[in-house]
Coordinates of C-alpha atoms in Angstrom, one line a residue:
M5 CA 0.0 0.0 0.0
Q6 CA 1.4 3.4 -1.0
I7 CA -1.3 6.1 -1.3
L8 CA -0.6 9.8 -1.5
I9 CA -3.5 12.2 -0.9
I10 CA -3.1 15.9 -1.8
G11 CA -5.9 18.1 -0.5
F12 CA -6.6 21.3 -2.4
D13 CA -9.1 23.1 -0.2
A14 CA -11.8 24.9 -2.3
F15 CA -10.5 23.8 -5.7
D16 CA -13.5 24.6 -7.8
P17 CA -14.4 22.3 -10.7
A18 CA -16.0 24.9 -13.0
R19 CA -12.9 27.1 -12.8
F20 CA -10.6 24.1 -13.1
E21 CA -12.4 22.8 -16.2
R22 CA -12.2 26.3 -17.8
L23 CA -8.5 26.5 -17.2
V24 CA -7.9 23.0 -18.5
E25 CA -9.8 23.8 -21.7
S26 CA -7.5 26.8 -22.2
G27 CA -4.4 24.7 -21.7
K28 CA -3.2 26.4 -18.6
L29 CA -3.0 23.4 -16.3
P30 CA -0.8 20.9 -18.1
H31 CA -0.1 18.5 -15.3
L32 CA -3.7 18.1 -14.0
S33 CA -4.9 18.0 -17.6
R34 CA -3.3 14.6 -18.0
Y35 CA -5.5 13.2 -15.2
V36 CA -8.6 14.4 -17.1
E37 CA -7.4 12.9 -20.4
S38 CA -6.7 9.5 -18.8
G39 CA -10.2 9.3 -17.2
G40 CA -8.9 10.1 -13.7
Y41 CA -11.2 13.1 -13.1
A42 CA -14.7 13.6 -11.7
R43 CA -16.6 16.2 -9.8
L44 CA -16.9 15.2 -6.2
G45 CA -20.3 15.2 -4.4
V46 CA -19.7 17.0 -1.1
S47 CA -21.2 17.1 2.4
T48 CA -24.3 18.9 3.5
P49 CA -23.5 21.6 4.4
P50 CA -20.4 22.1 2.3
Q51 CA -18.4 23.7 5.1
T52 CA -14.6 23.0 5.3
E53 CA -14.6 21.3 8.7
V54 CA -17.7 19.3 7.9
S55 CA -16.5 18.2 4.4
W56 CA -13.0 17.2 5.2
T57 CA -14.3 15.1 8.2
S58 CA -16.9 13.5 5.9
I59 CA -14.1 12.7 3.4
A60 CA -11.9 11.2 6.0
T61 CA -14.7 9.0 7.5
G62 CA -17.1 8.4 4.6
M63 CA -19.9 9.6 6.9
N64 CA -22.3 12.5 6.9
P65 CA -22.5 14.8 9.9
G66 CA -25.0 12.5 11.6
G67 CA -22.3 9.9 11.8
H68 CA -19.3 12.0 12.8
G69 CA -21.0 14.8 14.7
I70 CA -19.7 18.0 13.1
F71 CA -22.7 19.8 11.6
D72 CA -21.6 23.5 11.3
F73 CA -18.8 25.8 12.3
V74 CA -21.0 26.7 15.3
H75 CA -22.9 24.3 17.5
R76 CA -25.0 25.0 20.6
D77 CA -25.7 23.7 24.0
P78 CA -29.5 23.1 23.8
A79 CA -29.9 23.6 27.6
T80 CA -28.6 27.1 27.5
Y81 CA -28.7 28.1 23.8
T82 CA -25.0 28.9 24.2
P83 CA -23.0 28.7 21.0
Y84 CA -19.5 27.1 20.8
V85 CA -17.0 26.4 18.0
S86 CA -17.6 22.9 16.8
L87 CA -13.9 22.5 16.1
L88 CA -12.9 23.4 19.6
P89 CA -15.2 21.6 22.1
T90 CA -14.0 21.6 25.7
E91 CA -14.5 19.8 29.0
R92 CA -13.5 20.5 32.5
A93 CA -10.5 18.5 33.7
L94 CA -8.4 18.3 36.9
F95 CA -6.2 21.1 35.8
G96 CA -8.9 23.3 34.2
T97 CA -10.7 23.4 30.9
Q98 CA -9.2 21.3 28.2
F99 CA -9.8 21.0 24.4
V100 CA -11.2 17.6 23.4
P101 CA -11.3 16.0 19.9
P102 CA -14.3 17.3 17.9
F103 CA -15.2 13.9 16.6
E104 CA -14.6 10.2 17.5
A105 CA -15.4 8.3 14.2
T106 CA -12.7 6.1 12.6
T107 CA -10.9 7.7 9.6
I108 CA -9.1 6.3 6.7
F109 CA -5.8 7.1 8.5
D110 CA -6.9 5.2 11.6
E111 CA -7.8 2.1 9.5
V112 CA -4.5 2.1 7.6
A113 CA -2.5 2.4 10.8
Q114 CA -4.5 -0.4 12.4
Q115 CA -3.5 -2.6 9.5
G116 CA 0.1 -2.0 10.4
Y117 CA 1.0 0.6 7.8
P118 CA 2.4 4.1 8.4
A119 CA -0.3 6.8 8.2
S120 CA 0.2 10.5 8.2
A121 CA -2.1 13.5 7.9
L122 CA -0.7 17.0 7.6
W123 CA -2.8 20.1 8.1
W124 CA -6.1 18.0 8.0
P125 CA -9.0 20.0 9.6
A126 CA -10.5 18.8 12.9
T127 CA -7.4 16.9 14.0
F128 CA -6.7 19.1 17.0
P129 CA -6.1 18.3 19.7
A130 CA -4.0 15.2 19.1
R131 CA -5.6 11.9 20.2
P132 CA -3.5 10.1 22.8
G133 CA -2.7 6.6 21.6
S134 CA -3.5 7.3 18.0
L135 CA -1.2 5.5 15.5
T136 CA -1.7 8.3 12.9
R137 CA 1.0 10.9 12.7
T138 CA -0.6 14.3 12.5
I139 CA 0.2 18.0 12.3
P140 CA -3.3 19.6 12.7
G141 CA -5.0 22.0 10.4
L142 CA -8.1 24.1 10.6
G143 CA -9.3 24.2 14.2
T144 CA -5.9 24.6 15.8
P145 CA -6.2 27.6 18.1
D146 CA -3.7 30.4 18.9
I147 CA -1.8 30.5 22.2
Q148 CA -4.8 32.1 23.9
G149 CA -7.3 29.4 22.8
R150 CA -8.9 31.5 20.1
L151 CA -8.9 30.9 16.4
G152 CA -6.5 33.7 15.6
V153 CA -6.6 37.5 15.9
G154 CA -3.5 39.6 15.1
T155 CA -2.2 42.8 16.7
L156 CA -1.8 46.2 15.2
L157 CA 0.9 48.3 16.8
S158 CA 1.0 52.0 16.0
V159 CA 1.8 55.5 17.2
D160 CA -1.6 56.6 15.9
A161 CA -4.2 55.9 18.6
E162 CA -7.0 56.7 16.1
S163 CA -6.1 53.5 14.2
R164 CA -7.9 51.4 16.8
K165 CA -11.2 52.9 15.8
E166 CA -11.1 51.0 12.5
L167 CA -10.7 47.7 14.2
E168 CA -13.5 45.3 15.2
K169 CA -11.6 42.0 15.9
T170 CA -7.9 42.9 15.7
S171 CA -6.0 43.8 18.9
F172 CA -4.4 47.2 19.2
Q173 CA -1.3 48.3 21.1
L174 CA -0.1 51.9 21.2
L175 CA 3.5 52.6 20.5
E176 CA 5.2 55.3 22.6
E177 CA 8.0 57.5 21.3
D178 CA 11.3 56.8 23.0
G179 CA 13.8 59.3 21.7
R180 CA 14.4 60.2 18.1
D181 CA 13.2 57.5 15.8
G182 CA 12.7 55.1 18.7
Y183 CA 9.4 53.6 19.9
T184 CA 8.4 51.1 22.6
G185 CA 5.3 48.9 23.2
V186 CA 4.3 45.4 24.2
L187 CA 2.7 42.3 22.7
E188 CA 0.1 40.7 24.9
G189 CA 0.2 37.0 25.4
P190 CA -1.6 34.4 27.5
T191 CA -3.2 35.3 30.9
A192 CA -0.7 35.1 33.7
K193 CA -1.6 34.1 37.2
K194 CA -0.6 36.5 40.0
L195 CA -1.0 36.5 43.8
W196 CA -3.8 39.1 43.5
G197 CA -5.5 37.4 40.5
T198 CA -4.7 37.4 36.8
Q199 CA -3.3 39.7 34.2
Q200 CA -2.2 39.5 30.6
S201 CA 1.4 38.4 30.1
T202 CA 3.5 40.6 27.8
V203 CA 6.8 40.8 26.0
E204 CA 8.4 44.2 25.4
L205 CA 8.8 45.5 21.9
D206 CA 11.3 48.2 20.7
V207 CA 11.4 49.8 17.3
E208 CA 14.3 51.9 16.0
L209 CA 13.8 53.4 12.5
I210 CA 16.9 52.9 10.3
D211 CA 15.6 55.0 7.4
D212 CA 12.3 55.8 5.7
T213 CA 11.6 52.2 4.7
S214 CA 13.3 50.0 7.3
A215 CA 13.5 49.5 11.1
R216 CA 15.3 47.4 13.7
V217 CA 12.7 45.6 15.9
V218 CA 13.6 43.9 19.2
I219 CA 10.8 41.7 20.6
G220 CA 11.4 39.9 23.9
G221 CA 15.1 40.6 23.6
D222 CA 15.6 39.2 20.1
A223 CA 16.3 41.6 17.2
T224 CA 15.3 41.5 13.6
E225 CA 15.5 44.0 10.8
L226 CA 12.4 44.8 8.8
T227 CA 11.9 46.3 5.4
Q228 CA 8.6 48.1 4.9
G229 CA 6.0 45.7 3.4
M230 CA 8.0 42.5 3.9
W231 CA 7.4 39.8 6.5
S232 CA 9.8 38.9 9.1
P233 CA 10.8 35.3 9.5
I234 CA 8.9 33.2 12.1
L235 CA 9.8 34.7 15.5
E236 CA 9.9 32.6 18.7
L237 CA 8.7 34.5 21.8
T238 CA 8.5 33.6 25.5
F239 CA 5.8 34.9 27.8
R240 CA 6.2 34.6 31.6
T241 CA 2.9 33.3 33.0
G242 CA 4.0 32.6 36.6
P243 CA 7.0 32.5 38.9
F244 CA 8.1 29.1 37.5
F245 CA 6.1 28.9 34.2
S246 CA 6.5 30.3 30.7
V247 CA 4.7 29.8 27.4
R248 CA 6.5 29.8 24.0
A249 CA 4.7 31.3 21.0
L250 CA 5.3 32.0 17.3
T251 CA 4.5 35.0 15.2
R252 CA 5.6 37.0 12.1
V253 CA 5.8 40.7 12.1
I254 CA 5.5 43.2 9.2
L255 CA 6.4 46.9 9.1
T256 CA 3.5 48.4 7.3
E257 CA 4.5 52.1 7.7
A258 CA 7.8 53.7 8.8
R259 CA 7.1 57.4 8.4
P260 CA 5.3 59.6 9.2
G261 CA 3.9 57.3 11.9
V262 CA 5.5 53.9 12.5
T263 CA 3.0 51.0 12.3
L264 CA 3.6 47.2 12.6
Y265 CA 1.3 44.3 12.4
A266 CA 1.9 40.9 14.2
L267 CA 0.2 37.7 13.2
P268 CA -1.8 35.9 15.9
L269 CA 0.4 34.3 18.6
Q270 CA 0.6 30.6 17.7
I271 CA 1.4 27.4 19.5
H272 CA 5.1 26.4 19.5
P273 CA 5.4 22.7 18.7
F274 CA 8.1 22.3 21.3
R275 CA 6.1 23.9 24.2
S276 CA 2.4 23.6 23.5
P277 CA 0.0 23.9 26.5
W278 CA -2.3 21.4 24.7
R279 CA -1.7 18.2 22.8
Y280 CA -0.7 19.6 19.5
A281 CA 0.6 16.8 17.2
M282 CA 0.8 13.1 17.3
P283 CA 3.3 11.9 18.3
P284 CA 4.8 15.1 19.7
S285 CA 8.2 14.1 18.3
F286 CA 6.8 14.1 14.8
A287 CA 6.0 17.8 14.8
K288 CA 9.3 18.6 16.5
R289 CA 11.4 16.5 14.1
T290 CA 9.6 18.2 11.1
W291 CA 10.5 21.6 12.6
K292 CA 14.1 20.7 13.1
E293 CA 14.6 19.1 9.7
C294 CA 12.5 21.4 7.6
G295 CA 12.6 24.7 9.5
P296 CA 9.9 26.7 11.4
Y297 CA 6.2 26.6 10.3
L298 CA 3.1 28.5 11.4
T299 CA 0.8 26.3 13.5
L300 CA -2.5 28.2 13.6
G301 CA -5.3 26.3 11.9
W302 CA -6.1 29.5 9.8
P303 CA -2.6 31.0 9.3
Q304 CA -3.6 33.1 6.3
D305 CA -4.7 36.2 8.1
T306 CA -7.9 37.2 6.3
T307 CA -9.0 39.3 9.3
G308 CA -5.9 41.4 9.1
L309 CA -6.7 42.0 5.4
E310 CA -10.4 42.6 6.0
E311 CA -9.7 45.2 8.7
G312 CA -7.1 47.1 6.6
C313 CA -4.1 46.1 8.6
L314 CA -2.6 44.4 5.6
T315 CA -2.6 45.3 1.9
D316 CA -3.6 42.8 -0.8
R317 CA 0.1 42.3 -1.7
Q318 CA 1.2 41.7 1.9
F319 CA -1.6 39.1 2.4
L320 CA -0.7 37.3 -0.8
D321 CA 3.0 37.2 0.2
L322 CA 1.9 35.6 3.5
C323 CA -0.1 33.0 1.6
Q324 CA 2.8 32.3 -0.7
G325 CA 5.1 31.7 2.3
I326 CA 2.7 29.3 3.9
F327 CA 2.4 27.4 0.6
D328 CA 6.1 27.2 0.1
T329 CA 6.7 25.9 3.7
R330 CA 4.1 23.2 3.3
E331 CA 5.5 22.1 0.0
Q332 CA 9.0 21.9 1.6
I333 CA 7.5 19.7 4.4
L334 CA 5.6 17.6 1.9
M335 CA 8.7 16.9 -0.2
H336 CA 10.8 16.2 2.9
H337 CA 8.4 13.5 4.0
L338 CA 7.9 12.1 0.5
D339 CA 11.6 11.2 0.5
R340 CA 10.8 8.9 3.5
F341 CA 7.4 7.6 2.2
N342 CA 7.8 4.0 1.2
E343 CA 4.4 2.5 2.2
G344 CA 1.1 3.3 3.8
I345 CA -0.9 6.5 3.4
F346 CA 0.3 10.1 3.4
A347 CA -1.9 13.1 3.1
S348 CA -1.2 16.9 3.0
I349 CA -3.7 19.7 2.8
F350 CA -2.9 23.0 0.9
D351 CA -5.5 25.6 1.9
S352 CA -4.2 29.0 0.8
L353 CA -6.4 28.8 -2.3
D354 CA -9.6 28.8 -0.2
R355 CA -8.6 32.0 1.6
I356 CA -7.5 33.7 -1.6
Q357 CA -10.8 32.9 -3.3
H358 CA -12.7 34.3 -0.3
M359 CA -10.9 37.6 -0.7
F360 CA -10.3 37.9 -4.5
W361 CA -12.9 35.7 -6.3
H362 CA -14.4 38.6 -8.2
S363 CA -12.0 41.5 -7.8
R364 CA -8.9 39.7 -8.8
P365 CA -9.7 36.7 -11.1
D366 CA -6.1 36.9 -12.4
V367 CA -4.8 36.2 -8.9
V368 CA -7.2 33.3 -8.4
D369 CA -6.3 31.7 -11.8
A370 CA -2.6 32.1 -11.0
W371 CA -3.1 30.0 -7.8
Y372 CA -4.7 27.2 -9.8
G373 CA -1.5 27.3 -11.9
K374 CA 0.6 27.1 -8.7
L375 CA -1.2 24.0 -7.6
D376 CA -0.9 22.4 -11.0
A377 CA 2.8 23.1 -10.9
L378 CA 3.0 21.5 -7.5
I379 CA 1.6 18.3 -8.8
G380 CA 4.2 18.3 -11.5
R381 CA 7.0 18.6 -8.9
V382 CA 5.4 15.9 -6.7
E383 CA 5.2 13.5 -9.7
R384 CA 8.9 14.2 -10.5
R385 CA 10.0 13.6 -7.0
L386 CA 8.1 10.3 -6.8
A387 CA 9.6 9.2 -10.2
D388 CA 13.1 10.1 -8.9
L389 CA 12.5 7.9 -5.9
G390 CA 11.3 5.0 -8.1
H391 CA 7.7 5.3 -6.8
E392 CA 5.9 5.8 -10.2
K393 CA 3.3 3.2 -9.1
T394 CA 2.2 5.3 -6.0
R395 CA -1.5 5.8 -6.0
I396 CA -2.2 9.6 -6.1
L397 CA -5.6 11.1 -5.2
I398 CA -6.2 14.8 -5.4
L399 CA -9.3 16.0 -3.6
S400 CA -11.1 19.2 -2.8
D401 CA -13.7 19.6 -0.1
H402 CA -15.9 22.0 -2.0
G403 CA -15.9 24.5 -4.8
F404 CA -16.8 28.2 -4.6
A405 CA -19.8 30.6 -5.2
D406 CA -20.7 34.2 -5.3
F407 CA -21.5 36.1 -2.1
H408 CA -23.4 39.3 -3.0
H409 CA -25.9 39.4 -0.1
K410 CA -25.7 38.7 3.6
V411 CA -28.8 36.9 5.0
H412 CA -29.9 37.5 8.6
L413 CA -31.8 34.3 9.1
N414 CA -32.9 35.2 12.6
R415 CA -34.4 38.4 11.4
W416 CA -36.4 36.4 8.8
L417 CA -37.6 34.1 11.7
V418 CA -38.7 37.2 13.6
E419 CA -40.6 38.6 10.7
H420 CA -42.4 35.4 10.2
G421 CA -43.4 34.9 13.8
Y422 CA -41.1 32.0 14.7
L423 CA -38.7 34.0 16.9
T424 CA -39.9 36.7 19.3
P425 CA -37.5 39.2 20.9
R426 CA -38.5 40.8 24.2
R427 CA -38.2 44.2 22.6
E428 CA -38.3 45.1 18.9
R429 CA -35.0 46.6 17.9
E430 CA -33.0 46.9 14.7
S431 CA -30.6 44.2 15.9
G432 CA -30.7 41.5 18.5
Q433 CA -29.1 38.4 20.1
L434 CA -30.5 35.1 21.4
K435 CA -30.2 36.4 24.9
D436 CA -32.8 39.0 24.0
V437 CA -35.3 36.4 23.0
D438 CA -38.6 35.6 24.7
W439 CA -38.3 31.8 24.6
S440 CA -41.9 31.4 25.9
K441 CA -43.1 32.8 22.5
S442 CA -40.3 31.5 20.2
R443 CA -40.5 28.3 18.1
A444 CA -37.2 28.4 16.1
Y445 CA -33.8 30.1 16.0
A446 CA -30.8 30.1 13.7
L447 CA -27.3 29.5 14.9
G448 CA -24.3 28.7 12.7
L449 CA -24.0 29.3 8.9
N450 CA -26.5 26.7 7.7
S451 CA -28.5 25.6 10.7
I452 CA -32.0 26.2 12.2
Y453 CA -33.1 24.6 15.5
L454 CA -36.6 24.3 16.9
N455 CA -37.2 25.4 20.4
L456 CA -38.2 21.9 21.2
E457 CA -39.8 20.9 24.5
D458 CA -37.6 18.6 26.7
R459 CA -34.6 19.3 24.6
E460 CA -34.0 23.1 24.6
G461 CA -33.8 24.7 28.0
Q462 CA -37.0 26.7 27.6
G463 CA -38.5 24.7 24.8
I464 CA -42.2 25.1 23.8
V465 CA -42.6 23.1 20.6
L466 CA -44.2 19.8 21.3
P467 CA -42.3 16.8 19.7
A468 CA -45.6 15.8 18.1
H469 CA -45.6 19.1 16.2
K470 CA -41.9 19.0 15.2
E471 CA -42.4 17.5 11.7
E472 CA -45.2 19.9 10.7
L473 CA -43.3 23.0 11.9
V474 CA -40.1 21.9 10.1
N475 CA -41.9 21.3 6.8
E476 CA -43.7 24.7 7.2
I477 CA -40.4 26.6 7.7
C478 CA -38.7 24.8 4.8
R479 CA -41.6 25.6 2.4
K480 CA -41.4 29.3 3.3
L481 CA -37.7 29.5 3.0
R482 CA -37.8 28.0 -0.5
R483 CA -40.3 30.7 -1.5
W484 CA -38.1 33.5 -0.2
R485 CA -36.9 36.0 -2.9
G486 CA -34.2 38.5 -2.6
P487 CA -33.8 42.1 -3.9
D488 CA -32.7 40.7 -7.2
G489 CA -35.8 38.6 -7.5
R490 CA -33.9 35.4 -7.3
P491 CA -34.3 32.7 -4.6
V492 CA -32.4 33.3 -1.4
V493 CA -32.5 29.6 -0.5
Q494 CA -32.1 27.0 -3.1
E495 CA -33.1 24.2 -0.8
A496 CA -34.1 23.7 2.9
W497 CA -34.0 20.2 4.2
P498 CA -35.4 18.6 7.3
A499 CA -32.5 17.1 9.2
D500 CA -33.5 13.5 8.6
E501 CA -33.2 14.0 4.8
C502 CA -29.5 15.0 5.2
F503 CA -28.2 13.1 8.2
T504 CA -28.1 9.5 9.3
G505 CA -26.2 8.1 12.3
P506 CA -26.0 8.3 16.1
Y507 CA -25.4 12.1 16.2
T508 CA -28.3 13.1 14.1
A509 CA -30.4 14.0 17.1
Y510 CA -27.8 16.5 18.3
G511 CA -27.7 18.4 15.0
P512 CA -29.9 21.2 13.6
D513 CA -33.5 20.5 12.7
I514 CA -33.3 22.3 9.4
V515 CA -30.3 22.6 7.0
V516 CA -30.4 25.8 4.9
G517 CA -28.8 25.5 1.4
F518 CA -28.5 29.1 0.2
A519 CA -28.7 29.9 -3.5
S520 CA -25.6 31.3 -5.2
G521 CA -25.0 34.9 -4.3
Y522 CA -26.4 34.5 -0.8
R523 CA -24.9 33.4 2.5
A524 CA -25.8 33.6 6.2
S525 CA -24.4 36.7 7.8
S526 CA -21.7 36.5 10.4
E527 CA -24.4 37.7 12.9
T528 CA -26.5 34.6 12.0
G529 CA -23.5 32.4 12.8
L530 CA -23.5 33.8 16.3
G531 CA -27.2 33.7 16.8
E532 CA -27.7 37.4 16.2
W533 CA -29.5 39.5 13.6
R534 CA -29.9 42.9 12.0
N535 CA -32.6 44.7 10.1
P536 CA -33.3 44.2 7.2
S537 CA -33.1 40.5 6.7
I538 CA -30.9 40.9 3.6
E539 CA -28.1 43.4 3.1
P540 CA -25.5 43.8 0.4
N541 CA -22.1 42.3 1.0
H542 CA -19.5 45.1 0.7
D543 CA -16.7 43.2 2.6
H544 CA -13.4 42.2 1.2
W545 CA -14.6 38.6 2.0
E546 CA -16.4 38.5 -1.4
A547 CA -17.2 34.8 -2.1
D548 CA -18.0 31.7 -0.1
H549 CA -19.1 28.1 -0.2
C550 CA -21.5 27.7 2.7
V551 CA -24.4 27.3 0.3
A552 CA -26.4 24.4 -1.2
P553 CA -23.9 21.6 -1.9
Q554 CA -25.1 21.1 -5.5
I555 CA -23.7 24.6 -6.2
V556 CA -20.2 23.9 -5.0
P557 CA -19.1 20.3 -5.8
G558 CA -15.5 19.4 -5.2
V559 CA -13.0 17.6 -7.4
L560 CA -11.5 14.2 -7.4
L561 CA -8.4 13.4 -9.5
S562 CA -6.6 10.1 -9.6
N563 CA -3.7 8.7 -11.5
R564 CA -5.9 5.7 -12.1
N565 CA -9.0 5.6 -14.2
L566 CA -12.2 6.4 -12.3
G567 CA -14.5 4.5 -14.6
A568 CA -15.7 2.2 -11.8
C569 CA -16.8 5.3 -9.8
P570 CA -18.0 7.8 -12.4
Q571 CA -20.0 10.0 -9.9
P572 CA -18.1 9.9 -6.7
T573 CA -19.1 11.5 -3.4
Y574 CA -17.3 11.8 -0.1
R575 CA -18.9 8.5 0.9
D576 CA -16.8 6.8 -1.8
V577 CA -13.4 8.0 -0.6
P578 CA -12.7 5.3 2.0
S579 CA -13.6 2.6 -0.7
L580 CA -11.3 4.3 -3.2
V581 CA -8.4 4.4 -0.7
L582 CA -8.9 1.1 1.1
G583 CA -11.1 -1.0 -1.3
K584 CA -13.8 -1.1 1.4
D585 CA -16.0 1.1 3.6
L586 CA -15.0 1.8 7.1
D587 CA -16.6 0.0 10.0
Q588 CA -18.1 2.7 12.1
G589 CA -19.8 0.4 14.7
G590 CA -20.8 1.5 18.2
I591 CA -23.1 4.1 19.7
A592 CA -21.6 7.6 19.8
P593 CA -21.8 9.4 23.1
P594 CA -23.6 12.7 23.3
P595 CA -21.7 16.0 22.9
R596 CA -19.8 17.3 25.9
F597 CA -20.4 20.8 27.2
S598 CA -18.0 22.4 29.7
H599 CA -20.0 25.6 30.2
E600 CA -17.1 27.9 29.7
D601 CA -17.2 31.6 30.5
Q602 CA -19.5 33.1 27.8
E603 CA -17.2 36.0 27.1
L604 CA -14.4 33.6 26.3
V605 CA -16.6 31.5 24.1
E606 CA -17.7 34.6 22.2
E607 CA -14.1 35.8 21.7
R608 CA -13.3 32.4 20.3
L609 CA -16.3 32.5 17.9
R610 CA -15.6 36.0 16.7
S611 CA -12.0 35.2 15.9
L612 CA -13.2 32.7 13.2
G613 CA -12.8 34.2 9.8
Y614 CA -16.4 33.3 8.7
L615 CA -17.9 35.2 11.6

């Protein structure tokens, strides 16, 4: 057994086919010509963490338990990040694996073959005792347990007014062309309570376009507009404790007012406060042999770009650096790959399409070319190693679609009498709801829940009326038309039409498949709303995939003919890899809720790029 899986997050089949026809993707074109290409049917909903987990397990969300970016505790209506569930342990709150189902990697390892999965979503935290070597992808938090928010450092205090998510630190003048400030790290325990740990930062301008920056005692020279190498920082969190963290810094302006931007502080593989990789020595050895790498699950800082901290060029340079590092790591491990299964995800294309799908089609097309060229280099490396017979599968978790309008689903539910706020306002949150008069609410990007008696904390909908109410809401959603006269929702499904398996009862009651051009607002994802129910999307985040799955199929490419599987879906991936379906026997336990501090949970949610 020697199977190589290359994951191209968000590789869109329509764009791919157009570029193939124009002769711009020579390496991947050969897969098409030899019968090794098909569009891939993706999960419902087609969200990244849902889809890659479905691919790895061959199961729909009812089987593996990840239904949406945001789930909820039905007793309290409290949202939490599905990729970062927690539970209380002896030494405080700990992250726990977001799903328990068997993956293709588990199965291969249990057969006695080596199995590796690099940057695969939903693999943080590492599972003790797992035989699969992992470096986790989407879902890996920053050093503060959030999904990643950077820091803007500037002498201009007015800069903070433009920021919604990004942290801000004021730089103080310290002599001519000198400035001082701090970077805030994890919370530190003190005798009198807690406070934010910090490292000192000093900036000395060299000239109009460069500066010498000292962070935590280590110096680096920065040229305006160019990223620093990965920096390793140490934060003192107690008399005998410290936390290591990673970041990169960019000088975005030298004169007239010095401004820097630092990426979110990220887990250091050598000193992680949580189980980062499996085994820990695998991540450390990769670091030592290949060089430093960013560990955040979403390292391409779309929030920094959205909030104007970075220019398009600086963001693209960051994406290129992440891509180059992952290729270097892939090639390093390919040299040692003689049997088993090896998988590596490349996800920069997803972030680039979110930000440039319409405004810079040249940039997007160029990235399809980069991925095509990568496959050419991988094939040459395998040939040089004498591994021409290696089975290659290239997969994407979904395609891409327009995002012209934001949809406030909870506002629609208010307007149609399904959700009743205590006071009528232009905006609202679930904590403002009168649950004694509310029958349904939206939380997450594709999910609606009924306020069901004996399930929700203040449920009023009788179980006997559930089916009727679900069907009624679905019918009305399908009839909804937007300002352009087109359907807002292509399809709305009762949960039992989408999900099967032991977790189905813990998922949403209705799955909303938006039409192209529409997507749930970030407010909907958090259980909030604004008025009106539909507003134009003017964000830099200009395209998405959290829509009806028929609109955004993925791709499957193989160096073997796919004639025996002409219309593959995620369910077929285990069979294509292993020659059989996975045995997913056993009854899954219910989700665990640790009832974390609500403010901390909301911080974690808002740091997610989609929200």
